[in-house]
PDB file of C-alpha atoms in Angstrom:
ATOM      1  CA  MET A  11     -66.884  66.621 -29.451  1.00 41.00           C
ATOM      2  CA  ASP A  12     -67.175  66.711 -25.722  1.00 41.00           C
ATOM      3  CA  LYS A  13     -66.027  69.860 -24.481  1.00 42.00           C
ATOM      4  CA  GLY A  14     -65.454  69.005 -20.842  1.00 41.00           C
ATOM      5  CA  ASN A  15     -61.416  67.049 -20.190  1.00 38.00           C
ATOM      6  CA  ARG A  16     -60.699  63.995 -21.893  1.00 37.00           C
ATOM      7  CA  ASN A  17     -58.821  60.859 -20.596  1.00 38.00           C
ATOM      8  CA  THR A  18     -55.089  60.319 -21.766  1.00 38.00           C
ATOM      9  CA  PRO A  19     -54.723  57.898 -23.935  1.00 42.00           C
ATOM     10  CA  ASP A  20     -52.255  56.219 -22.569  1.00 45.00           C
ATOM     11  CA  GLY A  21     -51.919  53.767 -20.192  1.00 47.00           C
ATOM     12  CA  ASP A  22     -49.631  55.962 -18.102  1.00 50.00           C
ATOM     13  CA  GLY A  23     -51.964  58.642 -17.075  1.00 51.00           C
ATOM     14  CA  ALA A  24     -55.385  56.694 -16.337  1.00 56.00           C
ATOM     15  CA  GLY A  25     -57.195  58.634 -14.802  1.00 59.00           C
ATOM     16  CA  GLN A  26     -56.007  62.099 -15.659  1.00 65.00           C
ATOM     17  CA  THR A  27     -57.932  64.178 -18.122  1.00 72.00           C
ATOM     18  CA  GLU A  28     -56.195  66.714 -20.218  1.00 73.00           C
ATOM     19  CA  PRO A  29     -57.988  69.666 -21.781  1.00 78.00           C
ATOM     20  CA  VAL A  30     -59.618  70.344 -24.312  1.00 85.00           C
ATOM     21  CA  ILE A  31     -59.474  73.688 -25.518  1.00 91.00           C
ATOM     22  CA  THR A  32     -60.819  74.849 -28.907  1.00 93.00           C
ATOM     23  CA  ASN A  33     -60.080  77.451 -31.619  1.00 93.00           C
ATOM     24  CA  PHE A  34     -62.609  79.906 -29.863  1.00 95.00           C
ATOM     25  CA  MET A  35     -61.361  79.034 -26.668  1.00 95.00           C
ATOM     26  CA  LEU A  36     -57.600  79.486 -27.470  1.00 94.00           C
ATOM     27  CA  ARG A  37     -58.678  83.142 -28.978  1.00 94.00           C
ATOM     28  CA  GLU A  38     -59.968  84.078 -26.238  1.00 95.00           C
ATOM     29  CA  ILE A  39     -57.140  83.730 -24.147  1.00 96.00           C
ATOM     30  CA  GLN A  40     -54.742  85.045 -26.898  1.00 95.00           C
ATOM     31  CA  ALA A  41     -56.481  88.161 -27.792  1.00 96.00           C
ATOM     32  CA  PRO A  42     -56.136  90.239 -24.474  1.00 96.00           C
ATOM     33  CA  ILE A  43     -52.319  89.150 -24.301  1.00 96.00           C
ATOM     34  CA  ALA A  44     -51.578  89.854 -28.349  1.00 96.00           C
ATOM     35  CA  ALA A  45     -53.193  93.622 -28.283  1.00 96.00           C
ATOM     36  CA  ARG A  46     -51.646  94.220 -25.080  1.00 96.00           C
ATOM     37  CA  LEU A  47     -47.856  93.586 -26.660  1.00 96.00           C
ATOM     38  CA  ILE A  48     -49.545  95.334 -29.862  1.00 96.00           C
ATOM     39  CA  HIS A  49     -50.665  98.620 -27.870  1.00 96.00           C
ATOM     40  CA  ALA A  50     -46.994  98.142 -25.493  1.00 97.00           C
ATOM     41  CA  PHE A  51     -44.907  98.018 -29.312  1.00 95.00           C
ATOM     42  CA  ALA A  52     -47.376 100.780 -30.712  1.00 96.00           C
ATOM     43  CA  GLY A  53     -45.837 103.219 -28.307  1.00 96.00           C
ATOM     44  CA  VAL A  54     -42.004 102.253 -29.456  1.00 97.00           C
ATOM     45  CA  VAL A  55     -42.464 101.919 -33.274  1.00 97.00           C
ATOM     46  CA  GLY A  56     -45.780 103.218 -33.918  1.00 97.00           C
ATOM     47  CA  ARG A  57     -49.395 101.785 -34.204  1.00 95.00           C
ATOM     48  CA  ASP A  58     -48.324 100.858 -38.285  1.00 95.00           C
ATOM     49  CA  LYS A  59     -45.609  99.483 -37.838  1.00 97.00           C
ATOM     50  CA  ALA A  60     -46.753  97.502 -34.430  1.00 96.00           C
ATOM     51  CA  LEU A  61     -50.060  95.974 -36.690  1.00 94.00           C
ATOM     52  CA  GLU A  62     -47.519  95.266 -39.114  1.00 94.00           C
ATOM     53  CA  THR A  63     -45.518  92.566 -37.704  1.00 95.00           C
ATOM     54  CA  ALA A  64     -48.019  91.868 -35.471  1.00 95.00           C
ATOM     55  CA  ALA A  65     -50.359  90.712 -38.580  1.00 94.00           C
ATOM     56  CA  GLU A  66     -46.964  88.789 -39.891  1.00 95.00           C
ATOM     57  CA  ALA A  67     -46.350  87.085 -37.190  1.00 96.00           C
ATOM     58  CA  ILE A  68     -49.742  86.034 -36.947  1.00 96.00           C
ATOM     59  CA  ARG A  69     -49.862  85.053 -41.210  1.00 96.00           C
ATOM     60  CA  GLU A  70     -47.482  82.790 -40.701  1.00 97.00           C
ATOM     61  CA  ASP A  71     -48.744  80.986 -37.691  1.00 96.00           C
ATOM     62  CA  ALA A  72     -51.432  80.249 -39.816  1.00 97.00           C
ATOM     63  CA  ALA A  73     -50.223  79.492 -42.864  1.00 98.00           C
ATOM     64  CA  ALA A  74     -48.633  76.597 -40.745  1.00 98.00           C
ATOM     65  CA  ALA A  75     -52.095  75.969 -38.827  1.00 97.00           C
ATOM     66  CA  GLY A  76     -52.959  75.440 -42.672  1.00 97.00           C
ATOM     67  CA  GLN A  77     -50.142  72.596 -42.715  1.00 98.00           C
ATOM     68  CA  LYS A  78     -51.377  70.667 -39.759  1.00 97.00           C
ATOM     69  CA  MET A  79     -54.899  70.351 -40.332  1.00 96.00           C
ATOM     70  CA  ALA A  80     -54.084  69.198 -43.817  1.00 97.00           C
ATOM     71  CA  GLU A  81     -51.833  66.483 -41.538  1.00 97.00           C
ATOM     72  CA  LYS A  82     -54.519  65.793 -38.745  1.00 96.00           C
ATOM     73  CA  PHE A  83     -57.649  66.089 -41.139  1.00 96.00           C
ATOM     74  CA  GLY A  84     -55.620  63.496 -43.516  1.00 96.00           C
ATOM     75  CA  GLY A  85     -56.321  65.477 -46.545  1.00 96.00           C
ATOM     76  CA  ASN A  86     -56.037  68.791 -48.718  1.00 96.00           C
ATOM     77  CA  SER A  87     -58.828  68.628 -50.382  1.00 96.00           C
ATOM     78  CA  MET A  88     -62.150  70.534 -49.955  1.00 96.00           C
ATOM     79  CA  LYS A  89     -64.044  67.637 -48.181  1.00 96.00           C
ATOM     80  CA  GLU A  90     -61.521  68.180 -45.558  1.00 97.00           C
ATOM     81  CA  LEU A  91     -61.913  71.986 -45.728  1.00 97.00           C
ATOM     82  CA  GLY A  92     -65.375  71.750 -45.268  1.00 97.00           C
ATOM     83  CA  ARG A  93     -64.594  69.956 -42.111  1.00 96.00           C
ATOM     84  CA  VAL A  94     -61.698  72.256 -41.079  1.00 96.00           C
ATOM     85  CA  LEU A  95     -65.085  74.696 -41.167  1.00 96.00           C
ATOM     86  CA  ARG A  96     -66.832  72.454 -39.209  1.00 96.00           C
ATOM     87  CA  GLU A  97     -65.362  70.426 -36.788  1.00 95.00           C
ATOM     88  CA  LEU A  98     -62.768  73.358 -35.916  1.00 94.00           C
ATOM     89  CA  TRP A  99     -64.012  77.569 -37.017  1.00 95.00           C
ATOM     90  CA  ALA A 100     -67.126  76.347 -35.789  1.00 96.00           C
ATOM     91  CA  GLU A 101     -66.875  74.211 -33.413  1.00 95.00           C
ATOM     92  CA  ASP A 102     -68.010  75.928 -30.164  1.00 93.00           C
ATOM     93  CA  ASP A 103     -71.272  77.658 -31.847  1.00 95.00           C
ATOM     94  CA  ALA A 104     -68.368  80.455 -32.740  1.00 96.00           C
ATOM     95  CA  LEU A 105     -69.502  80.218 -36.039  1.00 97.00           C
ATOM     96  CA  GLU A 106     -73.162  79.994 -37.903  1.00 97.00           C
ATOM     97  CA  PHE A 107     -73.196  79.597 -41.824  1.00 98.00           C
ATOM     98  CA  ARG A 108     -75.182  79.000 -44.767  1.00 98.00           C
ATOM     99  CA  ILE A 109     -73.329  76.825 -47.012  1.00 98.00           C
ATOM    100  CA  ILE A 110     -74.500  78.416 -50.561  1.00 98.00           C
ATOM    101  CA  GLU A 111     -72.206  75.752 -52.774  1.00 97.00           C
ATOM    102  CA  GLU A 112     -70.043  72.192 -51.885  1.00 97.00           C
ATOM    103  CA  ASP A 113     -68.304  70.249 -53.267  1.00 96.00           C
ATOM    104  CA  GLU A 114     -65.245  68.832 -54.910  1.00 94.00           C
ATOM    105  CA  ARG A 115     -63.853  71.900 -56.024  1.00 95.00           C
ATOM    106  CA  THR A 116     -65.919  74.588 -54.626  1.00 96.00           C
ATOM    107  CA  LEU A 117     -66.796  75.657 -51.052  1.00 97.00           C
ATOM    108  CA  ASN A 118     -68.588  79.054 -50.702  1.00 98.00           C
ATOM    109  CA  PHE A 119     -70.869  79.504 -47.472  1.00 98.00           C
ATOM    110  CA  ASP A 120     -71.702  82.837 -45.561  1.00 98.00           C
ATOM    111  CA  VAL A 121     -71.273  83.467 -41.914  1.00 98.00           C
ATOM    112  CA  THR A 122     -74.291  84.920 -40.229  1.00 98.00           C
ATOM    113  CA  ARG A 123     -73.021  85.167 -36.758  1.00 98.00           C
ATOM    114  CA  CYS A 124     -69.471  85.692 -35.730  1.00 98.00           C
ATOM    115  CA  ARG A 125     -68.361  85.080 -31.695  1.00 97.00           C
ATOM    116  CA  TYR A 126     -65.115  86.264 -32.245  1.00 97.00           C
ATOM    117  CA  ALA A 127     -66.155  89.311 -32.909  1.00 97.00           C
ATOM    118  CA  GLU A 128     -68.670  89.755 -30.657  1.00 97.00           C
ATOM    119  CA  LEU A 129     -65.682  88.456 -28.505  1.00 97.00           C
ATOM    120  CA  PHE A 130     -63.626  91.307 -29.835  1.00 97.00           C
ATOM    121  CA  GLU A 131     -66.566  93.612 -29.140  1.00 96.00           C
ATOM    122  CA  ARG A 132     -66.866  92.011 -25.787  1.00 96.00           C
ATOM    123  CA  LEU A 133     -62.967  92.784 -24.453  1.00 96.00           C
ATOM    124  CA  GLY A 134     -63.240  96.513 -26.116  1.00 96.00           C
ATOM    125  CA  ILE A 135     -60.544  95.976 -29.116  1.00 96.00           C
ATOM    126  CA  LYS A 136     -62.693  94.615 -32.343  1.00 93.00           C
ATOM    127  CA  GLU A 137     -60.151  97.567 -34.504  1.00 93.00           C
ATOM    128  CA  LEU A 138     -57.829  94.508 -33.508  1.00 96.00           C
ATOM    129  CA  GLY A 139     -60.189  92.094 -34.530  1.00 94.00           C
ATOM    130  CA  VAL A 140     -58.955  91.669 -38.279  1.00 95.00           C
ATOM    131  CA  CYS A 141     -55.513  91.537 -36.996  1.00 94.00           C
ATOM    132  CA  LEU A 142     -55.394  89.049 -34.734  1.00 95.00           C
ATOM    133  CA  THR A 143     -58.847  86.349 -36.718  1.00 95.00           C
ATOM    134  CA  CYS A 144     -59.862  86.910 -39.904  1.00 95.00           C
ATOM    135  CA  SER A 145     -56.165  87.825 -41.540  1.00 95.00           C
ATOM    136  CA  ARG A 146     -55.902  84.345 -40.300  1.00 96.00           C
ATOM    137  CA  ASP A 147     -57.895  82.939 -43.166  1.00 97.00           C
ATOM    138  CA  GLU A 148     -55.599  83.174 -46.584  1.00 97.00           C
ATOM    139  CA  PRO A 149     -52.109  82.336 -45.080  1.00 98.00           C
ATOM    140  CA  PHE A 150     -54.092  79.769 -43.790  1.00 98.00           C
ATOM    141  CA  ILE A 151     -55.233  78.356 -46.891  1.00 97.00           C
ATOM    142  CA  ALA A 152     -52.559  78.700 -48.772  1.00 97.00           C
ATOM    143  CA  GLY A 153     -51.145  76.647 -45.931  1.00 97.00           C
ATOM    144  CA  PHE A 154     -53.465  74.089 -46.240  1.00 98.00           C
ATOM    145  CA  ASN A 155     -53.473  73.508 -49.587  1.00 97.00           C
ATOM    146  CA  PRO A 156     -51.887  76.083 -52.501  1.00 96.00           C
ATOM    147  CA  LEU A 157     -54.239  76.071 -54.642  1.00 96.00           C
ATOM    148  CA  ILE A 158     -56.922  76.701 -53.176  1.00 97.00           C
ATOM    149  CA  LYS A 159     -57.785  79.914 -54.587  1.00 96.00           C
ATOM    150  CA  PHE A 160     -59.774  82.077 -51.131  1.00 97.00           C
ATOM    151  CA  ALA A 161     -61.644  85.455 -51.718  1.00 97.00           C
ATOM    152  CA  ARG A 162     -64.066  87.271 -49.630  1.00 97.00           C
ATOM    153  CA  THR A 163     -64.497  90.780 -49.726  1.00 97.00           C
ATOM    154  CA  GLN A 164     -66.563  91.745 -46.100  1.00 97.00           C
ATOM    155  CA  THR A 165     -66.677  90.405 -42.555  1.00 97.00           C
ATOM    156  CA  ILE A 166     -68.552  90.912 -39.839  1.00 98.00           C
ATOM    157  CA  MET A 167     -65.950  91.852 -38.008  1.00 96.00           C
ATOM    158  CA  GLU A 168     -65.571  95.130 -39.664  1.00 96.00           C
ATOM    159  CA  GLY A 169     -69.368  96.029 -39.601  1.00 96.00           C
ATOM    160  CA  ALA A 170     -70.475  93.672 -42.948  1.00 98.00           C
ATOM    161  CA  ARG A 171     -73.924  91.753 -41.698  1.00 98.00           C
ATOM    162  CA  ILE A 172     -72.587  88.627 -43.224  1.00 98.00           C
ATOM    163  CA  CYS A 173     -68.663  87.633 -43.707  1.00 98.00           C
ATOM    164  CA  ASP A 174     -68.793  86.194 -47.746  1.00 98.00           C
ATOM    165  CA  PHE A 175     -66.087  82.960 -48.150  1.00 98.00           C
ATOM    166  CA  ARG A 176     -65.494  82.237 -51.709  1.00 98.00           C
ATOM    167  CA  PHE A 177     -63.260  79.055 -51.777  1.00 97.00           C
ATOM    168  CA  ASN A 178     -62.253  77.717 -55.622  1.00 96.00           C
ATOM    169  CA  LEU A 179     -59.778  74.675 -56.186  1.00 93.00           C
ATOM    170  CA  LYS A 180     -57.772  76.199 -58.775  1.00 84.00           C
ATOM    171  CA  LEU A 181     -57.274  73.375 -61.808  1.00 73.00           C
ATOM    172  CA  TYR A 182     -54.264  73.283 -64.350  1.00 62.00           C
ATOM    173  CA  TYR A 183     -54.539  71.215 -67.675  1.00 58.00           C
ATOM    174  CA  PHE A 184     -51.080  70.881 -69.312  1.00 56.00           C
ATOM    175  CA  ALA A 185     -51.409  69.796 -72.956  1.00 57.00           C
ATOM    176  CA  CYS A 186     -49.221  67.686 -73.876  1.00 58.00           C
ATOM    177  CA  ILE A 187     -47.659  68.653 -77.256  1.00 59.00           C
ATOM    178  CA  ARG A 188     -46.272  66.050 -79.748  1.00 56.00           C
TER     179      ARG A 188
END
């Protein structure tokens, strides 16, 4: 995907360009502002309450983003989730990952490098990285497809060597009894 500017699709803007902001760039822009707000609110309501309030707002935003991505990618199957991983989350080399298993019911992968964690470290706000970034994953999936079960036991943001992402489509079987 072109990381520069794009021509606008309509004839009225011929010659004008529209900036392309990747998911990583968006986090890079948002993180310092969000950190300042959280720290300011913590001074008023306490750190725990400020983080709890920020996390709730972030989860709501992530769920809405999951719904939008399902619409944008034209579906909410594992195939489209794989596209989200490759085309959104890992864009700009934001993630390096190794696929463990991928089929119509499963997407399991390990993140081996996370530039999001590196970003928060560089900005001196790594302690907020889980709240501002990692906590988005579960509600994003719930918004994308509530039948996909998400599990993760460790993150690079929290000091682990890898992030272990496990997605499995829950199948429900209904028996007809006559």
